[in-house]
PDB file of C-alpha atoms in Angstrom:
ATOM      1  CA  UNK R 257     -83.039 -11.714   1.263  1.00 85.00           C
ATOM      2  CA  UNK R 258     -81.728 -13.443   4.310  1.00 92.00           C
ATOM      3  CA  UNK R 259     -80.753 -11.912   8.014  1.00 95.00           C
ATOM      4  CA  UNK R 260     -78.506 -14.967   9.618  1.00 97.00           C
ATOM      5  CA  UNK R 261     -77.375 -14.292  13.341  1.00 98.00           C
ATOM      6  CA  UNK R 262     -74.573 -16.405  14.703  1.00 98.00           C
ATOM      7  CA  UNK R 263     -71.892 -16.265  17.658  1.00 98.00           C
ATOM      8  CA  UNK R 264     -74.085 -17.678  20.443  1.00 98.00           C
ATOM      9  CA  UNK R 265     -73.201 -20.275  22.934  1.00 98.00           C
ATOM     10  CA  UNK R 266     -72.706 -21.252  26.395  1.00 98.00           C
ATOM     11  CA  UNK R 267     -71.070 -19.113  28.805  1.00 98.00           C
ATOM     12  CA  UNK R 268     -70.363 -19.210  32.676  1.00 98.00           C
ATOM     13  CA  UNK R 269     -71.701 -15.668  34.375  1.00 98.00           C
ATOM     14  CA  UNK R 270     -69.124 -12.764  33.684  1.00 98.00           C
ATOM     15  CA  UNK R 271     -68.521 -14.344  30.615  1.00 98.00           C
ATOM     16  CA  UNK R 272     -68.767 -12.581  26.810  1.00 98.00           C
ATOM     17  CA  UNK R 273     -69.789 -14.027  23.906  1.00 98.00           C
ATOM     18  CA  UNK R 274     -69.917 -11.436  19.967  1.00 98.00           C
ATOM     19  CA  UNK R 275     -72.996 -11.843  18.354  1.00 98.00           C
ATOM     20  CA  UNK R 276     -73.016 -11.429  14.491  1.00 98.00           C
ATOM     21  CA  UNK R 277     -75.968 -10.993  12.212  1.00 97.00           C
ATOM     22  CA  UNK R 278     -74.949 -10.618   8.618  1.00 96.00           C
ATOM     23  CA  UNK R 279     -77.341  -9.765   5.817  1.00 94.00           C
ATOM     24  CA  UNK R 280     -77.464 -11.198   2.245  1.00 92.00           C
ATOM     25  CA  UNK R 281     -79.225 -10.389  -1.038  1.00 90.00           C
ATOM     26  CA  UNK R 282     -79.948  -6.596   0.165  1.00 86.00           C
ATOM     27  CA  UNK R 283     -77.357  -4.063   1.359  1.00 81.00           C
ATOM     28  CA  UNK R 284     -77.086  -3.363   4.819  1.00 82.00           C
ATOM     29  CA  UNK R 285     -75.863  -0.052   4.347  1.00 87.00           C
ATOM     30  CA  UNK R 286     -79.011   2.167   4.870  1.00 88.00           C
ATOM     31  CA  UNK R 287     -80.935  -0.001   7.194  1.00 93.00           C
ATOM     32  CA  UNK R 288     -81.135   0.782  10.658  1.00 95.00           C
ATOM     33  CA  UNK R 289     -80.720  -2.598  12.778  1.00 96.00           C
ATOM     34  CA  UNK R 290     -81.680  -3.633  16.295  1.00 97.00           C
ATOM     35  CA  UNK R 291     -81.172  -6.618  18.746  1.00 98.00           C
ATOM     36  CA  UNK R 292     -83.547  -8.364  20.722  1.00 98.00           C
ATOM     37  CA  UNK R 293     -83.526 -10.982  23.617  1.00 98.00           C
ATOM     38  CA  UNK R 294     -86.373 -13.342  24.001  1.00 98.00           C
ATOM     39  CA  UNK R 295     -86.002 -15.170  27.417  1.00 97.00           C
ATOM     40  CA  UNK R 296     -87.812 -18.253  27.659  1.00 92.00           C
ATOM     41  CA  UNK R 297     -91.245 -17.912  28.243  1.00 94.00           C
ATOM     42  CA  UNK R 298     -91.154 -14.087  27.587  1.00 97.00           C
ATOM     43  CA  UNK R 299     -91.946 -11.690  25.207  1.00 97.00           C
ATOM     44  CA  UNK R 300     -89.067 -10.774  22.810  1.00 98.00           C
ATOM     45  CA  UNK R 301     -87.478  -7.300  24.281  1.00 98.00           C
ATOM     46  CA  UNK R 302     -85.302  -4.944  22.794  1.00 98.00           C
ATOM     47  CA  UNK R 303     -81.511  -4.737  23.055  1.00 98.00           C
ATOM     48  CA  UNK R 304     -79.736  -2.457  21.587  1.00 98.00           C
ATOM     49  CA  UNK R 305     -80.129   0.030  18.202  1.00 97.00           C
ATOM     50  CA  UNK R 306     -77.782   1.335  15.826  1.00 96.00           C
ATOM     51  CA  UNK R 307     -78.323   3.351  12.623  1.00 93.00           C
ATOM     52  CA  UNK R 308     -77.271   3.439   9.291  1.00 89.00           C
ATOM     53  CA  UNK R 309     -75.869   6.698  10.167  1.00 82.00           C
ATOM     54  CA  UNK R 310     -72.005   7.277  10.996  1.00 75.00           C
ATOM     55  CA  UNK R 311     -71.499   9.274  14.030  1.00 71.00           C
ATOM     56  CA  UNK R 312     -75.087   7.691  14.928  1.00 78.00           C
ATOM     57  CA  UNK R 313     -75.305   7.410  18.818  1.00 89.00           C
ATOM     58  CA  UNK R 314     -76.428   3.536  19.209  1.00 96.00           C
ATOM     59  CA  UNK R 315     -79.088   3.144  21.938  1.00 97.00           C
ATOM     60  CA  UNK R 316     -79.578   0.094  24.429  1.00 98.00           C
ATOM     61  CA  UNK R 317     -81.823  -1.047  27.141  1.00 98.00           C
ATOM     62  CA  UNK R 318     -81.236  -0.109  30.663  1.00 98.00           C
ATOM     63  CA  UNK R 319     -80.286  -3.774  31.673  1.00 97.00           C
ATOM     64  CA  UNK R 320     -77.619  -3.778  29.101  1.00 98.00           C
ATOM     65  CA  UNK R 321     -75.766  -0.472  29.562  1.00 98.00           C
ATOM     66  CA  UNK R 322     -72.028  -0.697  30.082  1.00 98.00           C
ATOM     67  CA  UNK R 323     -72.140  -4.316  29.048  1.00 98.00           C
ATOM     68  CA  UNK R 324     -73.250  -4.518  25.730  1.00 98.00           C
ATOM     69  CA  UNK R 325     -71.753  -2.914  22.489  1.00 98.00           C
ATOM     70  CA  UNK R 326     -73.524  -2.603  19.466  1.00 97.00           C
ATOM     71  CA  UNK R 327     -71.143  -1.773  16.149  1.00 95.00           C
ATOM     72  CA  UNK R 328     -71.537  -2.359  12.295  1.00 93.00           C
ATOM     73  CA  UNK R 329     -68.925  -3.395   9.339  1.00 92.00           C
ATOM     74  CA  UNK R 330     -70.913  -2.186   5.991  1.00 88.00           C
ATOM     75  CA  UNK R 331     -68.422  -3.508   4.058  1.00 90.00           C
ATOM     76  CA  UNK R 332     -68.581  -6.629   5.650  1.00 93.00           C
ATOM     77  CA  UNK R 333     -72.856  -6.218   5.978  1.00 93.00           C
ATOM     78  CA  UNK R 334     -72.671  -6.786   9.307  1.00 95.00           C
ATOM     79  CA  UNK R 335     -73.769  -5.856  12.270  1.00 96.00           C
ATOM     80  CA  UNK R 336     -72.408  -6.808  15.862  1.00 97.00           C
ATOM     81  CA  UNK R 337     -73.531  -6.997  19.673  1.00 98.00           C
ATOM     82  CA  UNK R 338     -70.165  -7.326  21.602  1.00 98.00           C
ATOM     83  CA  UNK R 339     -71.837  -8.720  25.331  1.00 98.00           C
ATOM     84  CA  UNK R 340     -69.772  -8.781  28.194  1.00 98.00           C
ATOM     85  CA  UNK R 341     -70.067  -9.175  31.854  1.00 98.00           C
ATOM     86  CA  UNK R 342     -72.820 -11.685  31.018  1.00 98.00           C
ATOM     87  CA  UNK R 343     -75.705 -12.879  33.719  1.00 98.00           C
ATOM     88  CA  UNK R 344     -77.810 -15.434  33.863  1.00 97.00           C
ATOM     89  CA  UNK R 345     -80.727 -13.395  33.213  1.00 97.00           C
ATOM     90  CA  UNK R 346     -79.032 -12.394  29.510  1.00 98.00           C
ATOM     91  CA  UNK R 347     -80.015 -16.154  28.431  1.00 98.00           C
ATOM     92  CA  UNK R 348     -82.131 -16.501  25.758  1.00 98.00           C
ATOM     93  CA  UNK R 349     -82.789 -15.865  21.794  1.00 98.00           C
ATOM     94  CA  UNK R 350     -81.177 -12.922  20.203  1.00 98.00           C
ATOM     95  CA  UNK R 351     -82.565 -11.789  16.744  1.00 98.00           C
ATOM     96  CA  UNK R 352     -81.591  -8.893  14.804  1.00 97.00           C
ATOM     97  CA  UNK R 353     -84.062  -6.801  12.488  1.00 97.00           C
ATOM     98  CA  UNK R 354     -82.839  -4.466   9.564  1.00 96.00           C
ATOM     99  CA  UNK R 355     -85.449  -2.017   8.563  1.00 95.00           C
ATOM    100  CA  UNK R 356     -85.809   0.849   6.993  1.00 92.00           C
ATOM    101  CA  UNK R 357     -87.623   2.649   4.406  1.00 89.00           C
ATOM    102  CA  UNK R 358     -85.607   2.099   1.026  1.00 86.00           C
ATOM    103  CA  UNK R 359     -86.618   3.812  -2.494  1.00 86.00           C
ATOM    104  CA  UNK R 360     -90.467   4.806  -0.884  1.00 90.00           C
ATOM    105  CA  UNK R 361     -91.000   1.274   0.204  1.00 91.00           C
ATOM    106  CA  UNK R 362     -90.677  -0.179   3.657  1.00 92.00           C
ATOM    107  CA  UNK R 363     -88.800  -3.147   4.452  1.00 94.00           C
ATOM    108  CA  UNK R 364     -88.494  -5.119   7.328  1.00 95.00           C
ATOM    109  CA  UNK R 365     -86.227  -8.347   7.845  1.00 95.00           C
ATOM    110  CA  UNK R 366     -85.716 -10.484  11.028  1.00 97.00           C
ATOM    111  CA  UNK R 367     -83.621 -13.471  11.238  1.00 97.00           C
ATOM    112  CA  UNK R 368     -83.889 -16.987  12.907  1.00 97.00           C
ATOM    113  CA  UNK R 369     -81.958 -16.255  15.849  1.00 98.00           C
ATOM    114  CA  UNK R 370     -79.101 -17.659  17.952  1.00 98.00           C
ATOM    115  CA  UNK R 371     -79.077 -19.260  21.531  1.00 98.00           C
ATOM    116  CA  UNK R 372     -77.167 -17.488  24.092  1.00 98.00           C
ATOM    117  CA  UNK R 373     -76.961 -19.361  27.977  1.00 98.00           C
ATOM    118  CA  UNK R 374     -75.524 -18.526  30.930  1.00 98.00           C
ATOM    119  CA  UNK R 375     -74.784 -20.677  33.498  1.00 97.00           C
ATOM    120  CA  UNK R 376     -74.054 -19.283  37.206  1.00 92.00           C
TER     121      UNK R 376
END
């Protein structure tokens, strides 16, 4: 069971960058997943949510809203956070967590992580 994020990098301010975080060994499908930024020194704060659900309405943090996407590709087990318009104080760690409560048992799956700076 493995949650790998990828897509980050180093962008100049007003930049985007599409974060991925793609799921193996378990299916995606019924899990709802959120993003979260951990800015260096800082605690790790959430992002953005989306659920398993179609017609779902995804939900973000005020600092992100009308920047930030949050979408998902079952078939694909994935899950994405488009980021545009990107500031300087977006740099950090982004993880995404799947969890849910599957067959009467809970589960709850981060991944590593991937680096995301912005330079002004």
């Amino acid at each position: 069971v493995q949650l790998v994020e990828s897509g980050g990098g180093h962008v100049q301010t007003g930049g985007s960058l599409r974060l991925s975080c793609e799921a193996s060994g378990f299916t995606f499908t019924n899990y709802n997943v959120r993003w979260y930024h951990q800015a260096p020194g800082k605690e790790r704060e959430f992002v953005a949510f989306i659920s398993p659900y179609t017609g779902g309405v995804p939900r973000y943090a005020d600092s992100v809203k009308g920047r930030f996407g949050i979408s998902r590709d079952n078939a694909k087990n994935t899950v994405y956070l488009q980021m545009d318009s990107l500031k300087p104080e977006d740099t950090g760690k982004y993880f995404c967590n799947a969890y849910g409560t599957i067959d009467g048992s809970w589960n709850d799956y981060w991944g590593q992580g991937t680096q995301v700076t912005v330079s002004s």
